[in-house]
CSV table of C-alpha atoms in Angstrom, one decimal:
chain,number,residue,atom,x,y,z
A,5,MET,CA,-62.7,184.1,8.1
A,6,ARG,CA,-63.1,185.9,4.8
A,7,ALA,CA,-60.8,185.1,1.8
A,8,ALA,CA,-58.6,187.9,0.6
A,9,ARG,CA,-59.7,189.5,-2.6
A,10,VAL,CA,-57.2,189.9,-5.4
A,11,PRO,CA,-57.7,193.1,-7.4
A,12,ALA,CA,-58.4,192.7,-11.1
A,13,TRP,CA,-55.4,194.8,-12.0
A,14,ALA,CA,-53.1,192.4,-10.1
A,15,VAL,CA,-54.6,189.4,-12.0
A,16,THR,CA,-54.3,191.3,-15.3
A,17,SER,CA,-50.7,192.3,-14.7
A,18,GLY,CA,-49.9,188.7,-13.5
A,19,LEU,CA,-51.3,187.3,-16.7
A,20,VAL,CA,-49.0,189.5,-18.8
A,21,VAL,CA,-46.0,188.5,-16.8
A,22,ALA,CA,-47.1,184.8,-16.8
A,23,ALA,CA,-47.5,184.9,-20.6
A,24,ALA,CA,-44.0,186.3,-21.0
A,25,LEU,CA,-42.5,183.6,-18.7
A,26,VAL,CA,-44.3,180.9,-20.6
A,27,LEU,CA,-43.0,182.2,-23.9
A,28,LEU,CA,-39.5,182.4,-22.6
A,29,ALA,CA,-39.9,178.8,-21.3
A,30,MET,CA,-41.0,177.8,-24.8
A,31,GLY,CA,-37.7,179.0,-26.1
A,32,ARG,CA,-39.0,182.3,-27.7
A,33,VAL,CA,-36.3,184.9,-28.0
A,34,PRO,CA,-36.7,187.8,-25.5
A,35,ILE,CA,-35.9,190.5,-28.2
A,36,CYS,CA,-35.0,190.6,-31.8
A,37,THR,CA,-31.9,188.4,-32.5
A,38,CYS,CA,-30.5,191.6,-34.2
A,39,GLY,CA,-29.7,192.8,-30.6
A,40,TYR,CA,-31.9,195.9,-30.5
A,41,VAL,CA,-35.6,196.8,-30.2
A,42,LEU,CA,-37.2,199.3,-32.5
A,43,PRO,CA,-40.5,201.1,-31.6
A,44,TRP,CA,-41.8,200.3,-35.1
A,45,TYR,CA,-40.8,197.7,-37.7
A,46,GLY,CA,-42.6,198.1,-41.0
A,47,ASN,CA,-41.2,195.4,-43.3
A,48,THR,CA,-43.6,192.5,-43.1
A,49,MET,CA,-41.2,190.3,-45.1
A,50,GLY,CA,-38.1,191.4,-43.2
A,51,PRO,CA,-36.2,189.4,-40.5
A,52,GLY,CA,-37.4,191.9,-37.8
A,53,ASN,CA,-41.1,191.3,-38.4
A,54,SER,CA,-42.9,190.4,-35.1
A,55,GLN,CA,-39.6,191.0,-33.3
A,56,HIS,CA,-39.8,194.6,-32.3
A,57,LEU,CA,-42.4,196.6,-30.2
A,58,THR,CA,-44.9,197.3,-32.9
A,59,ASP,CA,-45.5,196.4,-36.5
A,60,TRP,CA,-48.2,196.1,-39.1
A,61,TYR,CA,-49.9,193.4,-37.1
A,62,THR,CA,-50.4,195.7,-34.0
A,63,PRO,CA,-53.7,197.1,-35.4
A,64,SER,CA,-55.2,193.5,-35.4
A,65,HIS,CA,-54.4,193.3,-31.6
A,66,LEU,CA,-56.2,196.7,-31.1
A,67,ILE,CA,-59.2,195.2,-32.9
A,68,HIS,CA,-59.0,192.1,-30.6
A,69,GLY,CA,-59.5,194.5,-27.7
A,70,PHE,CA,-62.5,196.1,-29.4
A,71,LEU,CA,-64.0,192.7,-30.0
A,72,PHE,CA,-63.3,191.3,-26.5
A,73,TYR,CA,-64.8,194.5,-25.0
A,74,TRP,CA,-68.0,194.1,-26.9
A,75,LEU,CA,-68.3,190.3,-26.4
A,76,LEU,CA,-67.6,190.6,-22.7
A,77,TRP,CA,-70.0,193.6,-22.3
A,78,LEU,CA,-72.7,191.4,-23.8
A,79,ALA,CA,-71.8,188.1,-22.0
A,80,ALA,CA,-71.0,189.5,-18.6
A,81,PRO,CA,-72.6,193.0,-18.3
A,82,ARG,CA,-72.5,192.9,-14.4
A,83,LEU,CA,-68.8,192.1,-14.3
A,84,SER,CA,-66.6,195.1,-13.6
A,85,PHE,CA,-64.5,196.6,-16.3
A,86,GLY,CA,-61.4,195.4,-14.5
A,87,TRP,CA,-62.5,191.7,-14.4
A,88,ARG,CA,-63.7,191.8,-18.0
A,89,LEU,CA,-60.2,193.2,-18.9
A,90,ALA,CA,-58.6,190.3,-17.0
A,91,ILE,CA,-60.6,187.8,-19.0
A,92,ALA,CA,-59.7,189.5,-22.2
A,93,THR,CA,-56.1,189.5,-21.2
A,94,ALA,CA,-56.2,185.8,-20.4
A,95,ILE,CA,-57.6,185.1,-23.9
A,96,GLU,CA,-55.1,187.3,-25.6
A,97,ALA,CA,-52.2,185.8,-23.6
A,98,ALA,CA,-53.4,182.3,-24.4
A,99,TRP,CA,-53.5,183.3,-28.1
A,100,GLU,CA,-49.9,184.6,-28.0
A,101,ILE,CA,-48.8,181.4,-26.5
A,102,VAL,CA,-50.7,179.2,-29.0
A,103,GLU,CA,-49.6,181.5,-31.9
A,104,ASN,CA,-46.0,180.9,-31.0
A,105,SER,CA,-46.3,177.2,-30.7
A,106,PRO,CA,-44.6,175.1,-33.4
A,107,MET,CA,-48.1,173.9,-34.7
A,108,ILE,CA,-49.3,177.4,-35.5
A,109,ILE,CA,-45.9,178.7,-36.7
A,110,ASP,CA,-45.8,175.7,-39.1
A,111,ARG,CA,-49.4,176.5,-40.2
A,112,TYR,CA,-48.5,180.1,-41.0
A,113,ARG,CA,-45.6,178.9,-43.1
A,114,ALA,CA,-47.7,176.3,-44.9
A,115,VAL,CA,-50.8,178.3,-45.8
A,116,THR,CA,-49.8,181.9,-45.9
A,117,ILE,CA,-47.2,184.0,-47.6
A,118,SER,CA,-45.2,184.1,-44.3
A,119,LEU,CA,-42.7,181.5,-45.4
A,120,ASP,CA,-40.0,182.8,-43.2
A,121,TYR,CA,-42.2,183.4,-40.1
A,122,TYR,CA,-40.6,181.9,-37.0
A,123,GLY,CA,-42.8,183.4,-34.3
A,124,ASP,CA,-42.8,186.5,-32.2
A,125,SER,CA,-40.1,187.7,-29.8
A,126,VAL,CA,-41.4,187.9,-26.2
A,127,VAL,CA,-41.3,191.7,-26.2
A,128,ASN,CA,-43.5,191.7,-29.4
A,129,SER,CA,-45.9,189.3,-27.8
A,130,VAL,CA,-46.1,191.4,-24.6
A,131,MET,CA,-46.7,194.5,-26.7
A,132,ASP,CA,-49.4,192.6,-28.7
A,133,ILE,CA,-51.2,191.9,-25.3
A,134,LEU,CA,-50.8,195.6,-24.3
A,135,ALA,CA,-52.2,196.7,-27.7
A,136,MET,CA,-55.3,194.5,-27.0
A,137,MET,CA,-55.6,196.1,-23.6
A,138,LEU,CA,-55.5,199.5,-25.2
A,139,GLY,CA,-58.1,198.5,-27.7
A,140,PHE,CA,-60.3,197.2,-24.9
A,141,TRP,CA,-59.9,200.5,-23.0
A,142,LEU,CA,-60.6,202.5,-26.1
A,143,ALA,CA,-63.8,200.5,-26.8
A,144,SER,CA,-65.0,201.3,-23.3
A,145,ARG,CA,-64.5,205.0,-23.8
A,146,LEU,CA,-65.3,205.7,-27.5
A,147,PRO,CA,-68.7,205.7,-29.1
A,148,VAL,CA,-69.5,202.4,-30.8
A,149,TRP,CA,-69.7,204.1,-34.3
A,150,LEU,CA,-66.1,205.5,-33.8
A,151,THR,CA,-64.8,202.1,-32.6
A,152,VAL,CA,-66.3,200.4,-35.6
A,153,ALA,CA,-64.9,203.1,-37.9
A,154,LEU,CA,-61.4,202.7,-36.4
A,155,ALA,CA,-61.6,198.9,-36.8
A,156,VAL,CA,-62.7,199.2,-40.4
A,157,ALA,CA,-60.0,201.8,-41.2
A,158,MET,CA,-57.3,199.7,-39.6
A,159,GLU,CA,-58.4,196.6,-41.7
A,160,VAL,CA,-58.6,198.6,-44.9
A,161,VAL,CA,-55.2,200.3,-44.4
A,162,THR,CA,-53.4,197.0,-43.5
A,163,THR,CA,-55.2,195.1,-46.4
A,164,VAL,CA,-54.2,197.8,-48.9
A,165,TRP,CA,-50.7,198.4,-47.6
A,166,ILE,CA,-49.5,194.9,-46.6
A,167,ARG,CA,-52.2,192.7,-48.2
A,168,ASP,CA,-53.0,191.3,-44.8
A,169,GLY,CA,-55.0,192.1,-41.7
A,170,LEU,CA,-57.0,190.4,-39.0
A,171,ILE,CA,-59.8,189.1,-41.3
A,172,LEU,CA,-57.3,187.8,-43.9
A,173,ASN,CA,-55.1,186.3,-41.3
A,174,VAL,CA,-58.1,184.4,-39.7
A,175,VAL,CA,-59.3,183.2,-43.1
A,176,MET,CA,-55.9,182.0,-44.2
A,177,LEU,CA,-55.3,180.1,-40.9
A,178,ILE,CA,-58.8,178.4,-40.9
A,179,TRP,CA,-59.7,178.1,-44.5
A,180,PRO,CA,-56.8,179.0,-46.8
A,181,LEU,CA,-57.7,180.1,-50.2
A,182,GLU,CA,-55.1,180.0,-53.0
A,183,ALA,CA,-56.6,183.1,-54.6
A,184,ILE,CA,-55.9,185.1,-51.4
A,185,ARG,CA,-52.4,183.6,-51.1
A,186,THR,CA,-51.7,184.6,-54.7
A,187,TRP,CA,-53.0,188.1,-54.2
A,188,GLN,CA,-51.0,188.5,-51.0
A,189,ALA,CA,-47.9,187.4,-52.8
A,190,GLY,CA,-48.4,190.3,-55.3
A,191,GLY,CA,-49.8,188.2,-58.1
């Protein structure tokens, strides 16, 4: 007897749902405690940051998708697009869970300017995962030069506009530099 094959799209969808359920079980709020959900929330220091559908950190999740596409294209070129997307979704979902753990939330508060950060709402985390999936899909369709240009443009815009972005976020989590923290605080 042959084992039933589970389609990649079902696994990918299940991973998104599973991440949401784990986040809820961890005590994350489903939506902003303000009681409503906005499509965009642009105040990085406001109480709704990381609580609504999209925000200034959404571009970093698109870039995650670009990076995961390229890495999985190199590491598993024979694997179908769908299964590579499932792997990327598993990684992004795991990051959303880890990012919303007390250890990482406390780390953000300790070493970045995000002193009032208390984690993402579940709807924001799900949208972050979907943004990664969109970035993954875009990277599969766009020329490499355009994908790189988009990633650079998103990093430049977020760095200039909010003094943060994917690269600065990673640097400050792994190897915090006081000069960056001072610059991010406007000093």
